[in-house]
Every structure is written in C-alpha cells, then in structure tokens.
Coordinates of C-alpha atoms and ligand atoms in Angstrom, one line a residue:
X28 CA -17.5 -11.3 52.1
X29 CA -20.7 -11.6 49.8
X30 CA -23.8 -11.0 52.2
X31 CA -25.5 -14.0 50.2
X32 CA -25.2 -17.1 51.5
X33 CA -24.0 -19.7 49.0
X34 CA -25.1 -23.4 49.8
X35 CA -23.1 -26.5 48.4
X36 CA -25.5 -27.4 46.0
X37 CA -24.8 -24.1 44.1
X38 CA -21.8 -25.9 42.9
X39 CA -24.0 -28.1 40.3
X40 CA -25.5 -25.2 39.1
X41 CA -22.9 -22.9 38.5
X42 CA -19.6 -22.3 36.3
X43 CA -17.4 -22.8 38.9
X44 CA -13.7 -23.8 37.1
X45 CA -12.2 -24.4 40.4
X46 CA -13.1 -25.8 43.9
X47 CA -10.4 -25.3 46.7
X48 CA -10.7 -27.3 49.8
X49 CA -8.7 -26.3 52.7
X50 CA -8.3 -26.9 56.3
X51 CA -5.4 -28.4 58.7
X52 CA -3.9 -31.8 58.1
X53 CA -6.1 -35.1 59.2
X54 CA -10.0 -33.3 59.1
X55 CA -11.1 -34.9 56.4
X56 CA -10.0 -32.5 53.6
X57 CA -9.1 -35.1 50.7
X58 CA -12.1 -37.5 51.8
X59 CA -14.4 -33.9 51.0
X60 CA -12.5 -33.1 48.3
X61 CA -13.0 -36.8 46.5
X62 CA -16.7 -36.3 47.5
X63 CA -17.0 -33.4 46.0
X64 CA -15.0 -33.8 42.7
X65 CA -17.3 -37.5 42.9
X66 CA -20.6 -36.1 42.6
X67 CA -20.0 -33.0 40.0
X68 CA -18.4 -35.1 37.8
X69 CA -21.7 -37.3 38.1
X70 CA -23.2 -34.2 37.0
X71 CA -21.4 -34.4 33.6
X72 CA -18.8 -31.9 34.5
X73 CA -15.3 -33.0 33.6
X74 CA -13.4 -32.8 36.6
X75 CA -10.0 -33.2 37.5
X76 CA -9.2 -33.8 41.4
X77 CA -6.0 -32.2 41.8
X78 CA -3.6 -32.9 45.4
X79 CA -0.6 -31.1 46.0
X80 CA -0.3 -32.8 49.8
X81 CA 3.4 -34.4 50.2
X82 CA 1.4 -37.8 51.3
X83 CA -0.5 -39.7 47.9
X84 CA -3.8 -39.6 49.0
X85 CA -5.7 -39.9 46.3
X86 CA -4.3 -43.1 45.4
X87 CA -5.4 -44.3 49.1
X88 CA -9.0 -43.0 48.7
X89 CA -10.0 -44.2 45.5
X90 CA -7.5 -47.2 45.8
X91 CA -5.4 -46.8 42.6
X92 CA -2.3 -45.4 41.7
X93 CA -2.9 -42.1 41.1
X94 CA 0.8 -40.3 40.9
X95 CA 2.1 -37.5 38.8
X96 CA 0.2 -38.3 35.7
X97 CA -4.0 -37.8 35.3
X98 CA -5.5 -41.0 36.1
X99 CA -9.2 -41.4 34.8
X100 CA -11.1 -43.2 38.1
X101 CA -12.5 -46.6 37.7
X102 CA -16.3 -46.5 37.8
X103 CA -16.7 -43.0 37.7
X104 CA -17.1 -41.0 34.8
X105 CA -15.7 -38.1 34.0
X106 CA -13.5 -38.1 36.9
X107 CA -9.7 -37.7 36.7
X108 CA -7.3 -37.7 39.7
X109 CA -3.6 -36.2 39.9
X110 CA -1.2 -36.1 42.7
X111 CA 1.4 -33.2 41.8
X112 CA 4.4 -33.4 44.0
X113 CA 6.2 -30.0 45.5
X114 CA 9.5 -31.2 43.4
X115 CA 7.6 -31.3 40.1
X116 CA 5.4 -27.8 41.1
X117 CA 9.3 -26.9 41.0
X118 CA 10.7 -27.7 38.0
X119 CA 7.7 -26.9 36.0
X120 CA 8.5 -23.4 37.9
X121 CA 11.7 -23.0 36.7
X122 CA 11.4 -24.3 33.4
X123 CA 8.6 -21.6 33.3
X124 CA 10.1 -18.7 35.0
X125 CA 13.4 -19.8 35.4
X126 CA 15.2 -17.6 32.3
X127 CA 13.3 -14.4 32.9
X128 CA 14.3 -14.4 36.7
X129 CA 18.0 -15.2 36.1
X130 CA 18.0 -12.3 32.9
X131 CA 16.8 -9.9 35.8
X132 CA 18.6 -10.7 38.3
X133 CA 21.8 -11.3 35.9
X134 CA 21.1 -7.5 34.9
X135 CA 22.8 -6.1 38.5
X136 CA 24.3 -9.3 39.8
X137 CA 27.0 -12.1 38.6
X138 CA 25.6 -15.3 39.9
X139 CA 25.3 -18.3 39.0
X140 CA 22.0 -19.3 37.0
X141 CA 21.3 -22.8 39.0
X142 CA 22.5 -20.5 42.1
X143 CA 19.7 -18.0 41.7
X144 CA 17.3 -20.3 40.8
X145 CA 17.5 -22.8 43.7
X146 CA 17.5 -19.8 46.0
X147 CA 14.5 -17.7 44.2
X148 CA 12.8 -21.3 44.2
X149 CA 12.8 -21.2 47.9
X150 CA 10.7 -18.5 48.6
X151 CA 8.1 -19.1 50.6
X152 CA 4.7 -19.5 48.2
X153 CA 6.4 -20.1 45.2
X154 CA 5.0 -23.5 44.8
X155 CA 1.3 -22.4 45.7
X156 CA 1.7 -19.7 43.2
X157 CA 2.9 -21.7 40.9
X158 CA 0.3 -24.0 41.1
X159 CA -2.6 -21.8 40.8
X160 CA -0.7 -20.6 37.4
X161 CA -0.8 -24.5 36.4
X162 CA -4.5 -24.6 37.7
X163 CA -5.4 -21.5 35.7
X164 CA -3.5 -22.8 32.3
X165 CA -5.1 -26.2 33.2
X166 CA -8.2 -24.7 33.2
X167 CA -7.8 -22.3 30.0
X168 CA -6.5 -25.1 27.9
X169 CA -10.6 -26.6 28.2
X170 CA -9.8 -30.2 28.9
X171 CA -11.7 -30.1 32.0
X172 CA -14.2 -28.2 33.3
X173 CA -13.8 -28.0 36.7
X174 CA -10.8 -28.8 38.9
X175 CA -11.1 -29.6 42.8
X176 CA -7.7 -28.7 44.8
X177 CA -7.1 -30.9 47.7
X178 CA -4.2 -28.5 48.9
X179 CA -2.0 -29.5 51.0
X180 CA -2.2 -29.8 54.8
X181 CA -1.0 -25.8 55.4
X182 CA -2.9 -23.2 57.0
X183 CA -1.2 -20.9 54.8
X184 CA -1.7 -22.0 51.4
X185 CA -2.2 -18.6 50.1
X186 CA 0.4 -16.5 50.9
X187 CA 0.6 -15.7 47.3
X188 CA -0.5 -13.5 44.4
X189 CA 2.4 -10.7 45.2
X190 CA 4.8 -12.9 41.9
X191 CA 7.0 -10.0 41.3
X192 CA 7.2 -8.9 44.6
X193 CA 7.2 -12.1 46.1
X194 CA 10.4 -13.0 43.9
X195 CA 12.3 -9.8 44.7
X196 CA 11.4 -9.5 48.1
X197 CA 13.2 -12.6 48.5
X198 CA 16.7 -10.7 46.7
X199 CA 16.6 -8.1 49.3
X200 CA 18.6 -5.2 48.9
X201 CA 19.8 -5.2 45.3
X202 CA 16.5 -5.5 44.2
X203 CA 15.0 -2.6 46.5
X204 CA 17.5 -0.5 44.5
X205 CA 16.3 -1.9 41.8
X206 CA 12.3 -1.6 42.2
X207 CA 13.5 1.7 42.9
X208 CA 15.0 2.4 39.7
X209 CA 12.5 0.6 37.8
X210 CA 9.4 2.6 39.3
X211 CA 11.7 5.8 38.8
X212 CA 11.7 4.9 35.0
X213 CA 8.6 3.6 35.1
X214 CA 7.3 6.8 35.5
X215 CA 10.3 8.7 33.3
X216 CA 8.4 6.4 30.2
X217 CA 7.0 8.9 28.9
X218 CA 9.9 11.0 28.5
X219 CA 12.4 8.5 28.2
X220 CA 12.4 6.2 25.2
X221 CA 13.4 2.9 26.5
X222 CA 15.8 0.7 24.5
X223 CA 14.4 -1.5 22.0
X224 CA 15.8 -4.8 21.5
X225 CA 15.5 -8.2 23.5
X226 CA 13.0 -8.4 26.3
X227 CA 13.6 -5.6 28.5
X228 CA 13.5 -6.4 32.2
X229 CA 10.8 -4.0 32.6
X230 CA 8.6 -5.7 30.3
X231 CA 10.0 -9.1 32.3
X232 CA 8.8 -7.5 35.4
X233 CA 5.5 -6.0 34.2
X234 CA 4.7 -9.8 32.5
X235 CA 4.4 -10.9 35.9
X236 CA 2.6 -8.0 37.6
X237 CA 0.0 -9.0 34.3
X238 CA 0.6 -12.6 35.3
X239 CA -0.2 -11.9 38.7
X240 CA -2.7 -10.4 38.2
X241 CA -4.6 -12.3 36.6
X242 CA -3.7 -15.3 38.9
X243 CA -5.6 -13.1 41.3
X244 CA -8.9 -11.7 39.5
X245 CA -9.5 -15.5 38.8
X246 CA -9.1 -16.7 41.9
X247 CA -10.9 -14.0 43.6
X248 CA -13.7 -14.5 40.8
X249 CA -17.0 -15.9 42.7
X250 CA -18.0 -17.3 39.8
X251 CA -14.9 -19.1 39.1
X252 CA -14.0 -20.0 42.3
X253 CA -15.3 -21.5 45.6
X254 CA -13.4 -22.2 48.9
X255 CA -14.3 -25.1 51.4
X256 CA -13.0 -25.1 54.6
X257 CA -13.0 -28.4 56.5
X258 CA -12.8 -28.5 59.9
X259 CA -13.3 -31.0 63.2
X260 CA -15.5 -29.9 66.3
X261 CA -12.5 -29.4 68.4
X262 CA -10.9 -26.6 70.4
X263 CA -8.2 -26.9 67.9
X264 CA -10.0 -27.4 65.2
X265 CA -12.1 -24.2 65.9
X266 CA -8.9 -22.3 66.4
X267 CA -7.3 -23.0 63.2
X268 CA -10.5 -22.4 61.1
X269 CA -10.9 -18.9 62.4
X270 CA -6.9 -18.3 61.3
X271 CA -7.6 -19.9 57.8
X272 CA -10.8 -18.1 57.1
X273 CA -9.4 -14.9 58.3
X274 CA -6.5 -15.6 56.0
X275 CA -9.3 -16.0 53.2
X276 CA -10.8 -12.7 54.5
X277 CA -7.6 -10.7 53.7
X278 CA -6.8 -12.1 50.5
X279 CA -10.5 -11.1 49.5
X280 CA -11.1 -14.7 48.8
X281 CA -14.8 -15.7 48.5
X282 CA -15.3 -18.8 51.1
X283 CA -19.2 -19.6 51.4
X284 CA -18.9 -23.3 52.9
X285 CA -17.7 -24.8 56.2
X286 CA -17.7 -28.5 56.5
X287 CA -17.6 -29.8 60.3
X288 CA -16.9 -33.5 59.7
X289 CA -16.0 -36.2 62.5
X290 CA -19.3 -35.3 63.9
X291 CA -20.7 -38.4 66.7
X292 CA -24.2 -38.7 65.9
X293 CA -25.2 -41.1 68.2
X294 CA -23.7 -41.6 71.0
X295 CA -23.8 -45.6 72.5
X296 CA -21.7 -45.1 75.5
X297 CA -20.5 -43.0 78.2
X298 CA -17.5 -42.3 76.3
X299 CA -18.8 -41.2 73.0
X300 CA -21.6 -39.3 75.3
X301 CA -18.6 -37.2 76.5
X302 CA -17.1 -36.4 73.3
X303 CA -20.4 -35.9 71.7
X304 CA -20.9 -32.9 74.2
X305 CA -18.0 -31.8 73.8
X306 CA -18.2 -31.7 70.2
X307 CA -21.4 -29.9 70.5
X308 CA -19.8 -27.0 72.4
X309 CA -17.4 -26.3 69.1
X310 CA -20.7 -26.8 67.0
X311 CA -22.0 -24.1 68.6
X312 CA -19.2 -21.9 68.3
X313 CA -18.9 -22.6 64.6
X314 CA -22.6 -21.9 64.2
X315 CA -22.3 -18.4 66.6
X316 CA -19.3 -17.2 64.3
X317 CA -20.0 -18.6 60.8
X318 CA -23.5 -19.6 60.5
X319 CA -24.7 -16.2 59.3
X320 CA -22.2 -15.6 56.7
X321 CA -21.4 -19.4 55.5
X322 CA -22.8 -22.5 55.0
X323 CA -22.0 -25.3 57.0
X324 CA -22.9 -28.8 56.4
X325 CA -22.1 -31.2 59.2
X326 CA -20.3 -34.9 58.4
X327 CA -21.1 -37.6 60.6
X328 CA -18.4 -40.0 62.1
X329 CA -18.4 -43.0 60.5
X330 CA -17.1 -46.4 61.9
X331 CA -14.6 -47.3 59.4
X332 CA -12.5 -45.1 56.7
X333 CA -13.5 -43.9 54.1
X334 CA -12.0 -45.5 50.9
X335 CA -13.3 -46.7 47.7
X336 CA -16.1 -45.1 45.2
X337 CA -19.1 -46.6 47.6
X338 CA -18.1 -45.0 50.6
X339 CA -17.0 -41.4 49.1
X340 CA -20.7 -41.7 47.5
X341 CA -22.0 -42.1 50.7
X342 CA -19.6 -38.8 51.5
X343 CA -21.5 -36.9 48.3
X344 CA -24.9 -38.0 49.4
X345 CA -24.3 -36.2 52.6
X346 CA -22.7 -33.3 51.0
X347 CA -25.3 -32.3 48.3
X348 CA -28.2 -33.5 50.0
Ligands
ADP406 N1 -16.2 -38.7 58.7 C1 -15.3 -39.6 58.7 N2 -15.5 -40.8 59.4 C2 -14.5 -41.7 59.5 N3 -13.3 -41.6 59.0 C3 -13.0 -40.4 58.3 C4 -14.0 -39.4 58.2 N4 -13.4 -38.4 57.4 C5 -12.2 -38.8 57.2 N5 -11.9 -40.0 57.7 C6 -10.7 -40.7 57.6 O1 -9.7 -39.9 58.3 C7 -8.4 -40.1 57.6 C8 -7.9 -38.7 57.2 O2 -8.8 -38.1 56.3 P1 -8.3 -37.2 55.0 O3 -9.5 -36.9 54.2 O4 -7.2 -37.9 54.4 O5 -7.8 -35.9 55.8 P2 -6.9 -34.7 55.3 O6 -6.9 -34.8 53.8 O7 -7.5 -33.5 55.8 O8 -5.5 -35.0 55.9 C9 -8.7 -41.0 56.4 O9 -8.3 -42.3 56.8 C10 -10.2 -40.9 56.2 O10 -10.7 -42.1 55.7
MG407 MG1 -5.3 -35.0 52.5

C-alpha cells in the first residue's frame, strides 16, 4: 500500500482511533492485542480493548471477568476491556437496521418481519459490519480514544463494506429486479418527482450506501486506522498470512505491521535446535516477502502463558521497544 514504512511505535504518536489485530486462531492475536491496548493506554490514551472471538479471552488474559459490559482493568489506567458476543453484534443489528430492511423488503414481498430478519441476519459479514458500525459510533461518541479490535479467529474478517449490496445480494432475485428498478429511477430523479411522504425506500437504500460508506473511508483512513497481523513461523502460519494480507490488499486496507510471535530464541536442546531452524526458514520467508513493505517485530517464545498485567507488560516492552 503506502511506500512508507510505518513502525509500531508510530502508534504513540499518532491519532489512530482504532487498532485491528488479526491473524488465525491460537498465534497470539489477543495476547498482542492486550499488549498493545496495555501500553497506549499507559500513554494516557483512553482505550477500550474490544474482542468479538466466540471464546472470552480477555477475561483469561487479564484474569477478570470481562463479558458483555466495559470493564475498567485493575492496575491499569485508562484501560477498559469488552468481550461482545456474535448474538449481541446481532440484536444490536437488528434493533438498528432491522425496520428499514423489513420496510424494503415488505415493499415487493409478504413475509414475515422476524422471517426476514433472521434470514437477512445470516448473511455472511453482517456481524463484522456491524461491528465496525458499533466501533465507529463507539468511537464518535468520544468516550475513548482509541479502540484495539481483537477480532475473532477468521481469516476473513472483512468481507464487508458492500451494506446495501451485501443485504440484497443475500434476497437474490426480487431484489435484482429491484436494484434494477431503483437504479432506473435513480437516474429518472430528475425528471420524475418522487413521492413525498414516509421514508422512501430509496432514501432507505441510499442511507446505507452513505452508511457504508463512511464505514469504509474510516476504516481505510491511515490515520484512523492501523492493521496488525499476527502470525507464527510455520508453513501454515506463512500460508495464511499471505491470504489475510492479500485480503487487506484488496480491500485497500492499510496494514504496516507483522508480528511473528512463538519465536525460540535460544535453543537448549536438540529438539528446540530443530524447531528453531525450522522457524528460521519461515522468518526468512516473512522477511523476503514483507520486510520491504511492513514492519515486523519478532516475539519470543516464552516458557509459560501469558496472563496477568506483569507478563502482557513484558509483551508491550517487546513490542514498542
Ligand atoms: N509468545 C508466547 N509465549 C508463550 N505463550 C504464548 C505466547 N503468545 C501467546 N501465548 C499463549 O498462547 C495461547 C494463545 O494465545 P492467544 O493470544 O489467546 O491467541 P489467539 O488470540 O490468536 O487465539 C495463550 O494461552 C497465550 O498465553
Ligand atoms: Mg484470541
């Protein structure tokens, strides 16, 4: 994307309002994440640590009960965690969109409201758009400053942006009749006076294009946003970060850092001497494919989990040195 390098650090310095940290499920995403969020809230920056994974990790790593509901940390200012589960993403959904998808869909089809809403709900992306909405509204309402997504263990978390498409691709044939009609009169406006009245469905429709849209110029926004990837040095590993950056890559989303973690820095025995060469093959990879264009910071291997404020600091030391 940007030919200029962006290191970690740039993170204290900047405006960034939201940090998303990706990657496939077990590298290390929510222990980054929690390192992360850890150290720029140290730096005065009100941040909210936000996990949409199905499994409450937050409440594991910083060893409280975290849940549904913002939960300041013990011993660290500044620093609030919440765990948002796909049900709740849901509702919130519905209770947001939930009318103005049933009025259009009512307007060429006799269905059920709970019908269409259940099966418009299950489109795939709905809940990652609808999250970055909540991020966005989180953000705009000013009570934090910065919010670090630990998404959830998907290497497609961003199949979104498209909200009006996206909703009536998922109708099918009705609605292609329908976007048919609606880009016919779209471009009739000026000679056809549309009814007056209640919200037309065309200004339903062009509410989320807006919507959309705006979901996408912030997220696309360098200074608003930055993208971590996490990986391990492992064939896999490799493999699946090359398939989530190029998915970054084509959503024009700016990533600047990768984060190898799991790294053996010393090995004390014939077996860690094998995996530490091996390890240092993928390095190399990772270094031949990314290390011009992003910034990678490797993450040792420690001998225990990582869990409790000390040990994420240790995590933040190693980050941001
Ligand atoms: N560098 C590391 N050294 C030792 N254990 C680690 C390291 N990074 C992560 N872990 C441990 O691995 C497990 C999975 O990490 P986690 O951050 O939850 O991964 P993800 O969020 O990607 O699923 C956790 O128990 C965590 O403490
Ligand atoms: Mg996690």
């Amino acid at each position: 994307m940007s030919a200029e390098k962006k290191y970690l650090s740039d993170l204290e310095r900047g405006s960034k309002q939201l940090v998303l940290v990706g990657g496939k499920g077990g590298v290390g995403k929510t222990t980054c994440a929690a390192a992360i969020a850890l150290h720029l809230a140290a730096s005065k920056r009100k941040t909210l640590i936000l996990s949409s994974d199905p499994t409450p990790s937050l409440s594991d790593i910083f060893e409280i009960t975290v849940g549904a509901r913002e939960t300041p940390i013990p011993h660290a200012p500044n620093l609030t965690a919440l765990e948002i589960s796909s049900e709740i993403v849901l509702e919130k959904w519905k209770d947001r969109f939930g009318r103005e998808i049933y009025n259009v869909v009512s307007s060429f089809a006799d269905l059920d409201y709970d019908f269409v809403l259940d099966y418009v709900g299950g489109a795939p992306g709905i809940e990652e758009e609808y999250m970055l909405y909540y991020i966005m509204e989180l953000v705009k309402e000013g009570r934090y400053d910065l919010v670090v997504w630990d998404t959830a263990p998907a290497g497609h978390t961003l199949r979104l942006l498209h909200l009006p498409e996206l909703f009536l691709r998922h109708l099918e044939g009705a609605t292609k009749f329908y976007l048919n009609l609606y880009s016919y009169l779209e471009r009739a406006r000026e000679t056809v006076k549309l009814k007056k009245g209640k919200q037309s469905i065309l200004e339903i429709i062009s509410g989320w294009q807006a919507l959309s849209n705006e979901i996408a110029a912030f997220i696309r926004d360098e200074r608003l946003t930055e993208y971590i990837v996490v990986t391990i040095p492992e064939a896999l590993g490799v493999k699946q970060t090359e398939r989530i950056i190029q998915d970054f890559d084509a959503q024009r989303l700016p990533v600047h850092s990768l984060i190898v973690n799991h790294v053996i820095e010393k090995a004390d025995c014939a077996f860690h001497q094998t995996r530490k060469e091996m390890q240092a093959h993928y390095i190399r990879l990772l270094t031949e494919e990314y290390g011009e264009r992003l910034h990678l910071t490797l993450l040792p291997l420690y001998p225990y989990e990582i869990k409790g404020i000390e040990r994420i600091q240790d995590v933040s030391y190693l980050l941001f040195r």
